[in-house]
Short mmCIF file of C-alpha atoms and ligand atoms in Angstrom, two decimals:
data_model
loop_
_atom_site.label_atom_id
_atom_site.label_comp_id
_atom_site.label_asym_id
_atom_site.label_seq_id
_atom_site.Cartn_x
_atom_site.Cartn_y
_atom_site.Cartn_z
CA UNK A 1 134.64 82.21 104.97
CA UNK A 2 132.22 79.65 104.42
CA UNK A 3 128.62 80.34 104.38
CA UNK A 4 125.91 77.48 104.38
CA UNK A 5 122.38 78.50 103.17
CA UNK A 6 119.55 76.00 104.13
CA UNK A 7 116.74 76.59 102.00
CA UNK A 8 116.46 77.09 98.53
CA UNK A 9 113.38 79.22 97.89
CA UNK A 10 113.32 83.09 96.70
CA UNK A 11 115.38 83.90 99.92
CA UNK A 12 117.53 81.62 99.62
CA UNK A 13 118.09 81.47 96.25
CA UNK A 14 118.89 85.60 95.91
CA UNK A 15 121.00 85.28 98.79
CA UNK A 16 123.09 82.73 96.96
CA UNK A 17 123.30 84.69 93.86
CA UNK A 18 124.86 87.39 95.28
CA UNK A 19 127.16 86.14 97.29
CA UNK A 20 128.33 84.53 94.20
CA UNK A 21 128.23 87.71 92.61
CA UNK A 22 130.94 88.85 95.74
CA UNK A 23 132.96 85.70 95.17
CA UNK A 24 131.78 84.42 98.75
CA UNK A 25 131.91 80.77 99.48
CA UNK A 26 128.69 79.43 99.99
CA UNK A 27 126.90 76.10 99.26
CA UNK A 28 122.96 75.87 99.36
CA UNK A 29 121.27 73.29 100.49
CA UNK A 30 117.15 72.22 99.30
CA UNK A 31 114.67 69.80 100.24
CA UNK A 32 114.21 69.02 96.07
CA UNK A 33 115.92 68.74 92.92
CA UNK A 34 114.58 71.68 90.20
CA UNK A 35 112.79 68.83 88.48
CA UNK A 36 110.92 67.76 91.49
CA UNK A 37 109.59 71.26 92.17
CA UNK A 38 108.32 71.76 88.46
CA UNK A 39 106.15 68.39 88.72
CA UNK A 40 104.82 69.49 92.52
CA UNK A 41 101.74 70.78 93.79
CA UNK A 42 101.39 74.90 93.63
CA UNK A 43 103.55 76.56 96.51
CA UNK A 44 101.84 80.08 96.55
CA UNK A 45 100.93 82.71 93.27
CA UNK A 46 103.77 85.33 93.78
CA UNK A 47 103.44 88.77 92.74
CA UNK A 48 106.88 89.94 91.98
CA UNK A 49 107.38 94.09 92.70
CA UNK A 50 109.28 96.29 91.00
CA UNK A 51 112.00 96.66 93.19
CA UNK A 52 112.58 92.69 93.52
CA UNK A 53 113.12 92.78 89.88
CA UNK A 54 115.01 95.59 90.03
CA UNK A 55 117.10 93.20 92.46
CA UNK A 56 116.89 90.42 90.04
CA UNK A 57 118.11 92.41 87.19
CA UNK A 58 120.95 93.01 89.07
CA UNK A 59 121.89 89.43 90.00
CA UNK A 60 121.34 88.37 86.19
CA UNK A 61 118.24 86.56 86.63
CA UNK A 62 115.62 88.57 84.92
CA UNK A 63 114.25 85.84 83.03
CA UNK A 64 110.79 86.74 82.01
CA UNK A 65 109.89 89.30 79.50
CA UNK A 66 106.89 88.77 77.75
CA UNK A 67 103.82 90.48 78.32
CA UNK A 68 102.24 87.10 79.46
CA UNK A 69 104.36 87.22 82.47
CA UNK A 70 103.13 90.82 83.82
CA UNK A 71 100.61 92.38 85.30
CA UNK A 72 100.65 95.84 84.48
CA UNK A 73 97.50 97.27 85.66
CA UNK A 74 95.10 96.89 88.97
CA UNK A 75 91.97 97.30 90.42
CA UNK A 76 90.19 97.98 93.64
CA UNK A 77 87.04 97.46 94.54
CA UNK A 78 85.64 97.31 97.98
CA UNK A 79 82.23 96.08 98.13
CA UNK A 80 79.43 96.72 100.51
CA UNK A 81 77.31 99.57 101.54
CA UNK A 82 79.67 102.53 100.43
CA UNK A 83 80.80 100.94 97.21
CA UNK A 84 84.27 102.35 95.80
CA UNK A 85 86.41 101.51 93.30
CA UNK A 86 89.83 102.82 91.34
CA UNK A 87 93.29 102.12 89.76
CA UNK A 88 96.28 101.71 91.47
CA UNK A 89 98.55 100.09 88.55
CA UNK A 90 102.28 99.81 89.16
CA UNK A 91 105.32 101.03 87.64
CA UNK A 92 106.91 99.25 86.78
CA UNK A 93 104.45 96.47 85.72
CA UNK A 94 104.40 93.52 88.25
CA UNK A 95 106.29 90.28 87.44
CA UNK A 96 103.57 86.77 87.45
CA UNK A 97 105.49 83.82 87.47
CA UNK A 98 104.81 80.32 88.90
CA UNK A 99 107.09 79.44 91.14
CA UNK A 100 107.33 76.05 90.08
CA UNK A 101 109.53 77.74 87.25
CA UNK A 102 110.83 80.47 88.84
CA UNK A 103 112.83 78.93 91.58
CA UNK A 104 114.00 75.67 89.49
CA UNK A 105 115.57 78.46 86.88
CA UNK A 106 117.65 80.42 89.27
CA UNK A 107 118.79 77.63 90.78
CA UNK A 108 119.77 75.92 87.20
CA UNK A 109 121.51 79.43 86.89
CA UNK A 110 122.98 79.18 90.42
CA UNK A 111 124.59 76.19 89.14
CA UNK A 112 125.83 76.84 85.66
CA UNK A 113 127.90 80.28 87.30
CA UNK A 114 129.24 77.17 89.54
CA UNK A 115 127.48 77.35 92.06
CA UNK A 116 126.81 73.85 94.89
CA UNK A 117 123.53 73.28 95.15
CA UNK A 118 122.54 70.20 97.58
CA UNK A 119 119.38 68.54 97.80
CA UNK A 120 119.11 67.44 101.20
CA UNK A 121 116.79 67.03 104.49
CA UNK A 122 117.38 70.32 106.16
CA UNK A 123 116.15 69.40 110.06
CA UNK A 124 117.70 71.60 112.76
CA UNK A 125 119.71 68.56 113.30
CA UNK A 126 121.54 69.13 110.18
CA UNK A 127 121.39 72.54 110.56
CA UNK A 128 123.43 71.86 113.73
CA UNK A 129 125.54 69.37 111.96
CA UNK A 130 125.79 72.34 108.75
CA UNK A 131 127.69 74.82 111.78
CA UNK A 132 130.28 72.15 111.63
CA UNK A 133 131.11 73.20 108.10
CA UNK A 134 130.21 76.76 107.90
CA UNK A 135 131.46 80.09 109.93
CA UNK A 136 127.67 81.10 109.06
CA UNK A 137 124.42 79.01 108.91
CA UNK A 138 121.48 81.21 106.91
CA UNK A 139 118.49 79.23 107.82
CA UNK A 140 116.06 80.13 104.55
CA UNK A 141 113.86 77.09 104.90
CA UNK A 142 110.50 78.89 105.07
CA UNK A 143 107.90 78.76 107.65
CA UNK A 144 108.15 75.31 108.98
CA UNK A 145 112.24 75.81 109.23
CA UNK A 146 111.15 79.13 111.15
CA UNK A 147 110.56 76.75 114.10
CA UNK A 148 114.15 76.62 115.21
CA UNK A 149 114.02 80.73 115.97
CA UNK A 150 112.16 81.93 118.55
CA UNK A 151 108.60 83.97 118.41
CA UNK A 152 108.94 87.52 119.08
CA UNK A 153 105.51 87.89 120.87
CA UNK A 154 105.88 91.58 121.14
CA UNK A 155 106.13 91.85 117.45
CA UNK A 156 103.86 88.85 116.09
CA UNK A 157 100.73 90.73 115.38
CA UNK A 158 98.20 87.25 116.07
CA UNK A 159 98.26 83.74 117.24
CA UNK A 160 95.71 82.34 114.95
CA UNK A 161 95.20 82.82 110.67
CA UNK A 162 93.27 86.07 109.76
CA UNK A 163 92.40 84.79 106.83
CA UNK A 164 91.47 80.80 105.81
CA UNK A 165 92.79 80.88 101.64
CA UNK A 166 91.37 79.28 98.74
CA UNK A 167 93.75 79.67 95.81
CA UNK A 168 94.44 78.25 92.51
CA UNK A 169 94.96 78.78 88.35
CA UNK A 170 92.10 78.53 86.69
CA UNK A 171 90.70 78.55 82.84
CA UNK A 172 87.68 80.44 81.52
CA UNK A 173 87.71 83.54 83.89
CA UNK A 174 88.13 86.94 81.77
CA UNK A 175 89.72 89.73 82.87
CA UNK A 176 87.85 93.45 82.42
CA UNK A 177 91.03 95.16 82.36
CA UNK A 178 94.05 93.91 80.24
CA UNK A 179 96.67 92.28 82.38
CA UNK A 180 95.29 93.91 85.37
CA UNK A 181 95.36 92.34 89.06
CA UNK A 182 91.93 92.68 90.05
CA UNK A 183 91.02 92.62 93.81
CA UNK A 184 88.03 93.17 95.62
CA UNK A 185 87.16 93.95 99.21
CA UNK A 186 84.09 92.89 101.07
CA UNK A 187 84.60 94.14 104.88
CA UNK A 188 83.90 91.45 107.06
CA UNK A 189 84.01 88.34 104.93
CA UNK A 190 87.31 89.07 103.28
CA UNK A 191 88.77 89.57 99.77
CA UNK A 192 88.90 88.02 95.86
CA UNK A 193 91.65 88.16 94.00
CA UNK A 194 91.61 87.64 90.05
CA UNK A 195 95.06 88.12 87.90
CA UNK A 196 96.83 87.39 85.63
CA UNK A 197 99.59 84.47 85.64
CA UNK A 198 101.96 82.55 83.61
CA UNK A 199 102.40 78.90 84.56
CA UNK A 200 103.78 75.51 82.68
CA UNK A 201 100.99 75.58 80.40
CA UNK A 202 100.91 79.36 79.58
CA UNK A 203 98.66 82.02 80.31
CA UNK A 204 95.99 81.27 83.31
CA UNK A 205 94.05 82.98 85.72
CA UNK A 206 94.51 83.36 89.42
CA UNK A 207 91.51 83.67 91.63
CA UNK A 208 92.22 83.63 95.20
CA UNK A 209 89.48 83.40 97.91
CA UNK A 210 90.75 84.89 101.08
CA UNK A 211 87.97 84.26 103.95
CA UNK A 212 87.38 85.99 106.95
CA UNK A 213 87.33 83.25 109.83
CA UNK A 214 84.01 82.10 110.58
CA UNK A 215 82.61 84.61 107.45
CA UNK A 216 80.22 83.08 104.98
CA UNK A 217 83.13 82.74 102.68
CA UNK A 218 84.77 80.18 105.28
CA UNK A 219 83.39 77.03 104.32
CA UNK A 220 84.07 77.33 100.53
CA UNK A 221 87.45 78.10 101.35
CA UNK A 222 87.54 74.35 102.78
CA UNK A 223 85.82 72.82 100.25
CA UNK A 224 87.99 69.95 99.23
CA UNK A 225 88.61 69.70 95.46
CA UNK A 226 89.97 65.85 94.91
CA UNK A 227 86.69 64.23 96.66
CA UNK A 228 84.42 66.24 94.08
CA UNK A 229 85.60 68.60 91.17
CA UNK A 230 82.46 69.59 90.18
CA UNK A 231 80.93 70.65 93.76
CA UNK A 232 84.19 72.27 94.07
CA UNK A 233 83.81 74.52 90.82
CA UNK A 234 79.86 74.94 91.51
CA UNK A 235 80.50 76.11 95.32
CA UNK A 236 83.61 79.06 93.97
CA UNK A 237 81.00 80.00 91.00
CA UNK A 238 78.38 80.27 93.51
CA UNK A 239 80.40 82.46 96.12
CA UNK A 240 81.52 84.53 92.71
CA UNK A 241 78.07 85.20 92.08
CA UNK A 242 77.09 85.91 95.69
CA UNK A 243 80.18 88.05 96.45
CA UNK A 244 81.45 89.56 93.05
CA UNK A 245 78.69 89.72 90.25
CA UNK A 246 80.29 91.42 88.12
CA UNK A 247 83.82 89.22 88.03
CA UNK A 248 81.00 86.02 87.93
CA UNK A 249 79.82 87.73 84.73
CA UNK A 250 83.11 87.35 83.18
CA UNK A 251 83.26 83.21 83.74
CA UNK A 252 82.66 81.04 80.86
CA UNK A 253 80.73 78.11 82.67
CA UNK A 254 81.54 75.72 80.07
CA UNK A 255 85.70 76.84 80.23
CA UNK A 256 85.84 77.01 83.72
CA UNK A 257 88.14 74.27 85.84
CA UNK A 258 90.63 74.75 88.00
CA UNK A 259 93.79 74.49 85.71
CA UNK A 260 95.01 71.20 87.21
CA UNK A 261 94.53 69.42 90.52
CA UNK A 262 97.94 70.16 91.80
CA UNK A 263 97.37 73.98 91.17
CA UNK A 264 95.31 74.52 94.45
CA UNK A 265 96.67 75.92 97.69
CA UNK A 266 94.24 76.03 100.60
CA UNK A 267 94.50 76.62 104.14
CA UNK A 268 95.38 79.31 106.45
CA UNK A 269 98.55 81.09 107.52
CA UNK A 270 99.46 82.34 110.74
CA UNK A 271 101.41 85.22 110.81
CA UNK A 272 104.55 85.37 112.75
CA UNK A 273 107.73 87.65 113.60
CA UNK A 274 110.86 85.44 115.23
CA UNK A 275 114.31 86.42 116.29
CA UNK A 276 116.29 86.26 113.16
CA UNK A 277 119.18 84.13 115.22
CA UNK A 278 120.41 81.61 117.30
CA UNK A 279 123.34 80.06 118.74
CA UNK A 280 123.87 77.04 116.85
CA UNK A 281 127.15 75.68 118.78
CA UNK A 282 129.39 77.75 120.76
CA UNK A 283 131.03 79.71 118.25
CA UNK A 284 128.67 79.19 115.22
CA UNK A 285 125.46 81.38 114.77
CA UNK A 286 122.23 80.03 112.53
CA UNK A 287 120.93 83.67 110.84
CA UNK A 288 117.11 83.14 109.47
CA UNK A 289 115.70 85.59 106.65
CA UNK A 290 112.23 85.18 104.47
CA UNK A 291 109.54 83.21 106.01
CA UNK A 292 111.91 81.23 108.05
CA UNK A 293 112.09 84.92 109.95
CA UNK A 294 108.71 86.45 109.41
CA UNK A 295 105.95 85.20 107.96
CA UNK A 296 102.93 87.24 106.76
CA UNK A 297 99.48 86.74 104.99
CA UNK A 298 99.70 86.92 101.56
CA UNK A 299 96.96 89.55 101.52
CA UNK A 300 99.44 92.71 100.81
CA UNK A 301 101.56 90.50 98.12
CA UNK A 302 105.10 90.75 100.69
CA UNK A 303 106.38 87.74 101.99
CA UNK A 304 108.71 87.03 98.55
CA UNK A 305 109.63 90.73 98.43
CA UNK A 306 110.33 90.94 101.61
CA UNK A 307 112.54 87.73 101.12
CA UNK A 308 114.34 88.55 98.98
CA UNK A 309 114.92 92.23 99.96
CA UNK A 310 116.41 90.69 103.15
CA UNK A 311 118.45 88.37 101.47
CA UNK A 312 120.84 91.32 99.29
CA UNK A 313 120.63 93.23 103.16
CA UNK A 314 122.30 89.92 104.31
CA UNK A 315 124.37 89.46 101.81
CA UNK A 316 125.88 92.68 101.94
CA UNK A 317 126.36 92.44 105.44
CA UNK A 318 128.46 89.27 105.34
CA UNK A 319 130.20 90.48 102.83
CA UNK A 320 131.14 93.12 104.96
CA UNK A 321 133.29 90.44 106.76
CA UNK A 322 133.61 88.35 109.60
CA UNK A 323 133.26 87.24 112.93
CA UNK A 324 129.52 86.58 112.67
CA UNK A 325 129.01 85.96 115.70
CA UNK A 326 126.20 87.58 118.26
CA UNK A 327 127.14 90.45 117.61
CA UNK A 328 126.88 90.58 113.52
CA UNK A 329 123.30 88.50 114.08
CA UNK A 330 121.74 91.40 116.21
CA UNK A 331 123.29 94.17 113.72
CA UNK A 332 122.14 92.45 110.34
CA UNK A 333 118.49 91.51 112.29
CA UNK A 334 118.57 95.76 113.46
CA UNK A 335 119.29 96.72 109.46
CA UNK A 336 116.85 94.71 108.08
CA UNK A 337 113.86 95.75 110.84
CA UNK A 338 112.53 99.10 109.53
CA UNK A 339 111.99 97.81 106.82
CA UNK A 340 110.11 94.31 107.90
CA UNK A 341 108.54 96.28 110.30
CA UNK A 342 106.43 97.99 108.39
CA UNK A 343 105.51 95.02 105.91
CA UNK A 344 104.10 93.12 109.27
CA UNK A 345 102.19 96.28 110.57
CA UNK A 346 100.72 97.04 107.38
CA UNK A 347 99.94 93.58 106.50
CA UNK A 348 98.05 93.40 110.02
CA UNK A 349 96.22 96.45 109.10
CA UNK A 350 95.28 95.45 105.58
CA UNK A 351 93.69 92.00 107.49
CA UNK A 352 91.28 93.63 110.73
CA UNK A 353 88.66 95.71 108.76
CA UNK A 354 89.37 99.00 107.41
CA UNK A 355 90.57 101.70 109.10
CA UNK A 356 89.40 105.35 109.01
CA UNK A 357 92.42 106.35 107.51
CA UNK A 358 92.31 103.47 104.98
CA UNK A 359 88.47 104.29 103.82
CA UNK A 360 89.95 107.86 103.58
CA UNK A 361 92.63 106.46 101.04
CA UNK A 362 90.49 104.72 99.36
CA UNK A 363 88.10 107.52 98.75
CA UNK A 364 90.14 109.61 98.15
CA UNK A 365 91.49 107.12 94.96
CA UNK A 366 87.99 106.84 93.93
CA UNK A 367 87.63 110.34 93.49
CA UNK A 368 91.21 111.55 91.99
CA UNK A 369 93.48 108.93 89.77
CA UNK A 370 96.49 110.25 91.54
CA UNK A 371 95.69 109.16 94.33
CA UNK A 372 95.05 105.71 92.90
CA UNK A 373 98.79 105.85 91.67
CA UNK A 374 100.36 107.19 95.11
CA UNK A 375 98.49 104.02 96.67
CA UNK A 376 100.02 101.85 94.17
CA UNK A 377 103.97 103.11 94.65
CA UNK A 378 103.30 102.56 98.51
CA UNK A 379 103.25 99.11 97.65
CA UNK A 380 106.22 98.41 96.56
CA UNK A 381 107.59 100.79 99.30
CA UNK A 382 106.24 99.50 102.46
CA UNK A 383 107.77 101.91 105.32
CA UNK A 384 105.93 104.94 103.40
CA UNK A 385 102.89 102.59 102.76
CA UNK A 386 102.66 101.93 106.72
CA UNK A 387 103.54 106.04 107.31
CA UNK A 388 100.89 107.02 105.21
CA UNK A 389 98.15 104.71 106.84
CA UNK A 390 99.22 104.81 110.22
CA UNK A 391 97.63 107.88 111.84
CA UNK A 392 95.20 110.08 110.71
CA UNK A 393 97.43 113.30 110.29
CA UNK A 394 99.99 111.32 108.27
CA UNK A 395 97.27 110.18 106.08
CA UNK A 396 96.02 113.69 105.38
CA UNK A 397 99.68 114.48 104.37
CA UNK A 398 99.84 111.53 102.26
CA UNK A 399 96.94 112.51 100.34
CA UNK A 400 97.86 116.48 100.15
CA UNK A 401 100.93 115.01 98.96
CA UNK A 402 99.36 112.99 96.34
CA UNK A 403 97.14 115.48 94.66
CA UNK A 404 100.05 117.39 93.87
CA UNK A 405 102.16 114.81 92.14
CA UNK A 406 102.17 114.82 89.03
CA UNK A 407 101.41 111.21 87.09
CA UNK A 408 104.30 108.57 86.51
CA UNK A 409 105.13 107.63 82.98
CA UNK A 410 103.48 104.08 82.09
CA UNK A 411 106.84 101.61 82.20
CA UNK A 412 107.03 97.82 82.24
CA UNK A 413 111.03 97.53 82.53
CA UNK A 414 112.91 97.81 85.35
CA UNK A 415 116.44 99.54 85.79
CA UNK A 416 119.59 97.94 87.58
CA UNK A 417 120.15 99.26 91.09
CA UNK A 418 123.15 101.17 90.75
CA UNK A 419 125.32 99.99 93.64
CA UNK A 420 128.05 97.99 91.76
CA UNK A 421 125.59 96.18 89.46
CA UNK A 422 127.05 92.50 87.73
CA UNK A 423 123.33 91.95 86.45
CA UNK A 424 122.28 93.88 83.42
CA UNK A 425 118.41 95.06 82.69
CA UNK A 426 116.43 93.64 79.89
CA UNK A 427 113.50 95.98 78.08
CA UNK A 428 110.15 94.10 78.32
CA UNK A 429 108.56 93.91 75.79
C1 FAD B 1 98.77 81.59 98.32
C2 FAD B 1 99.99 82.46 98.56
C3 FAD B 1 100.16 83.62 97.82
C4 FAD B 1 101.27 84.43 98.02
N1 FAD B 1 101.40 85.58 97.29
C5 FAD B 1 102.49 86.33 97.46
C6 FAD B 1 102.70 87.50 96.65
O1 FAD B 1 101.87 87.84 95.79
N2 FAD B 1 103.83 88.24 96.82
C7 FAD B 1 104.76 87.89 97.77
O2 FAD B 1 105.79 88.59 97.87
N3 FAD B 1 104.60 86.81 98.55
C8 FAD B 1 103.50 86.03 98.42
N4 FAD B 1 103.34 84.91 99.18
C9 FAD B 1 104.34 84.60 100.22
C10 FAD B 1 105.56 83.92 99.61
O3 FAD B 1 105.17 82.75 98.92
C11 FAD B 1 106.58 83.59 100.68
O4 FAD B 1 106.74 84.67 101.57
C12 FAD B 1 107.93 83.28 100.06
O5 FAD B 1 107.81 82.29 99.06
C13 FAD B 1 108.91 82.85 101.14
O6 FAD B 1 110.13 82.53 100.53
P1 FAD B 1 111.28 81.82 101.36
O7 FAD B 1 112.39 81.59 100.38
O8 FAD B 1 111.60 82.61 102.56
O9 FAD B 1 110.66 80.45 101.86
P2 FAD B 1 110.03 79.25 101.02
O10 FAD B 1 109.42 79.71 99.76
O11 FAD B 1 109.18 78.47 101.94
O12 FAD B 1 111.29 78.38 100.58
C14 FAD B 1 111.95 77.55 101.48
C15 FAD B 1 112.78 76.51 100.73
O13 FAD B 1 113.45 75.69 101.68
C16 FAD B 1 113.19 74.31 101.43
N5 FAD B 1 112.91 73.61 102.68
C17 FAD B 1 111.98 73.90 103.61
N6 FAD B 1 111.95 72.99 104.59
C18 FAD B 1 112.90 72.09 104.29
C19 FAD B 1 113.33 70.87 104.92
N7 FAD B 1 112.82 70.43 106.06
N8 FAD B 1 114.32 70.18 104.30
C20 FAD B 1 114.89 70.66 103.17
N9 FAD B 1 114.50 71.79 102.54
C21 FAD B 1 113.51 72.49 103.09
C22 FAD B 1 111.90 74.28 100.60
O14 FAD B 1 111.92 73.17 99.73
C23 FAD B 1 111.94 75.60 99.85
O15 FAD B 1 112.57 75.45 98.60
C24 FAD B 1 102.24 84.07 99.00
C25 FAD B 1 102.07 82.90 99.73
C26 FAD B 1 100.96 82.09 99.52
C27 FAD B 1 100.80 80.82 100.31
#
């Protein structure tokens, strides 16, 4: 069998490392060469969960150890006239790596274990022309390549961005917890996010603007950076001081720039849940998973881990055999919906303002650490995250169930899923 993967990004890119791992033919195919994507603009500021390095221990590609690349603690603050805040740190410790050295290393690896790797214009023309040369076509292309599926407008939960995002690495911000992800909530104009990241040039600071449309945070979201640096920087100080004192207080005027001009992302994202298939030619079936399937805010940190959690469920599938045909698309799209499911409702919740249940939470966390740390492992487990905000009486048995629990050991390293592992796991340091 012969299985063509367009795309190259996370989804891609664990998708093709596994099926290497299960000695299945595949080539992938990528818009740029590893070199290109190191010198390009910022493509997003990923937040890696534990269970997608737990994935990527067990495909071999747990590159990053040091403490520079993780965030190990977090904070939330919501903001406003019942002011809250409290720890919800994860175990194990979050994984912050620029993509623009993530995804050029596993596919360096890719190629090294022998992998075929071609850089190529992926249009659904040559996806077409791709079903010609493949019994499977995995489209993995990201959003744009997401066009050639159709929307599922039962299941997309809006037609417009919820949120209009001002992103980038930045110097001279300090952090009041060590390696914590800091991330504040102000109901009706949006969120700030502050962490920790590692990029090309080391250790920076992400601080993410997320604007409720037509909120007063809106228009410094479009602020364009090129035209003037410096009314950039003084209009993000500004909203700082307006929105988040206290974060403001930690910026050294003098140190702070954004970290280069190509490390800004800006704009807004609509979210989006297609049908993960399509008929490509009579007998040949184009199969879409990551963003290229569903595409969701960034606001709950999902879209890679959802990515590439679909990407082992497809690759498992396929290497369950052939035909994949209509048949094998609507079975590998049922496995993987539970799960995607709930990242899309809870990601809707997280962006219209906060529920009942959600101020209960978040109380609740305020009040009693352990509920701060039941929050946190619902994030890297989204069906119980969307069960336990869902309906009032699940959310009273989420937090009966979290007083009770006793605390989980503090842990940065990550252990290899034990179905049939080739990878091997790496203690952080
Ligand atoms: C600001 C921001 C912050 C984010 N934060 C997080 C987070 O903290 N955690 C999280 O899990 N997710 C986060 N996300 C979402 C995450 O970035 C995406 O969900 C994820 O990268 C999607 O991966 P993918 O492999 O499916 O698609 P993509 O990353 O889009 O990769 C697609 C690949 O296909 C190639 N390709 C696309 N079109 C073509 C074409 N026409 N020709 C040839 N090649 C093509 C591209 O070059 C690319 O390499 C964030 C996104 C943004 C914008």
């Amino acid at each position: 069998m012969r299985i063509g993967i367009m795309g190259d990004g996370i989804s891609g890119l664990h998708l093709a490392l596994r099926l290497q791992q299960l000695g299945i033919d595949a080539t992938l195919f990528g818009a740029r060469s590893p070199e290109a994507v190191r010198n390009g603009r910022a493509l997003n500021f990923v937040v890696r969960s534990g269970s997608t390095r737990r994935r990527e221990a067990l495909l071999g590609v747990d590159h990053w150890t040091s403490p520079d690349t993780l965030a190990e603690a977090r904070t939330v603050v919501v903001h406003g006239p019942e002011p809250l805040s409290f720890r919800a740190d994860p175990h194990p410790a979050y994984s912050v790596v620029d993509f623009r050295l993530y995804l050029p290393a596993l596919v360096e690896t890719y190629i090294a274990r022998g992998g075929r790797h071609v850089v190529t214009d992926l249009t659904a023309r040559t996806a077409h022309d791709a079903a010609c040369d493949h019994d499977l076509v995995v489209v993995a292309g990201g959003r744009a390549a997401g066009e050639l599926f159709p929307r599922d407008p039962g299941r997309s939960p809006f037609d417009a961005p919820q949120r209009i995002l001002c992103g980038g690495l930045y110097r001279g911000v300090g952090e009041a917890v060590p390696r914590a992800i800091e991330f504040h909530v102000m109901p009706g104009v949006g969120e700030v996010l502050r962490m920790p990241f590692h990029c090309a040039d080391g250790r920076v600071d992400v601080l993410g603007l997320e604007a409720v449309p037509g909120g007063p945070l809106e228009p410094v979201c479009r602020i364009p950076y090129d035209a003037d640096p410096a009314r950039f920087h003084s209009a993000v100080l500004d909203a700082l001081h307006r929105h988040v004192p206290d974060l403001r207080e930690r910026v050294d005027e003098r140190a702070f720039r954004l970290n280069r001009p190509t490390d800004l992302v800006q704009g807004g994202i609509v979210p989006v849940v297609r049908r993960a298939w399509r008929a490509l030619t009579d007998d040949t079936y184009a199969f879409a998973v990551g963003d290229a399937w569903i595409v969701n805010d960034p606001i709950t940190a999902q879209g890679a881990n959802l990515g590439s959690h679909c990407a082992l469920e497809t690759a498992e599938a396929i290497a369950a055999g052939p035909p994949y045909d209509e048949a094998f698309c609507r079975a590998t799209e049922e496995r993987m919906r539970p799960y995607a499911d709930s990242v899309v409702r809870w990601t809707a919740d997280f962006l219209r303002p906060p529920s009942p249940q959600l101020l209960d939470i978040f109380r609740a966390a305020d009040a009693d650490p352990a509920v701060g740390a039941a929050f946190a492992a619902n994030f890297d487990d989204p069906p119980a995250m969307w069960h336990s905000i869902a309906d009032p009486e699940h959310t009273a048995a989420f937090l009966a169930g979290a007083r009770s629990r006793p605390a989980a050991p503090a842990s940065s390293t990550v252990a290899v899923a034990a179905t049939g592992s080739q990878g091997h796991s790496r203690g952080q340091t």
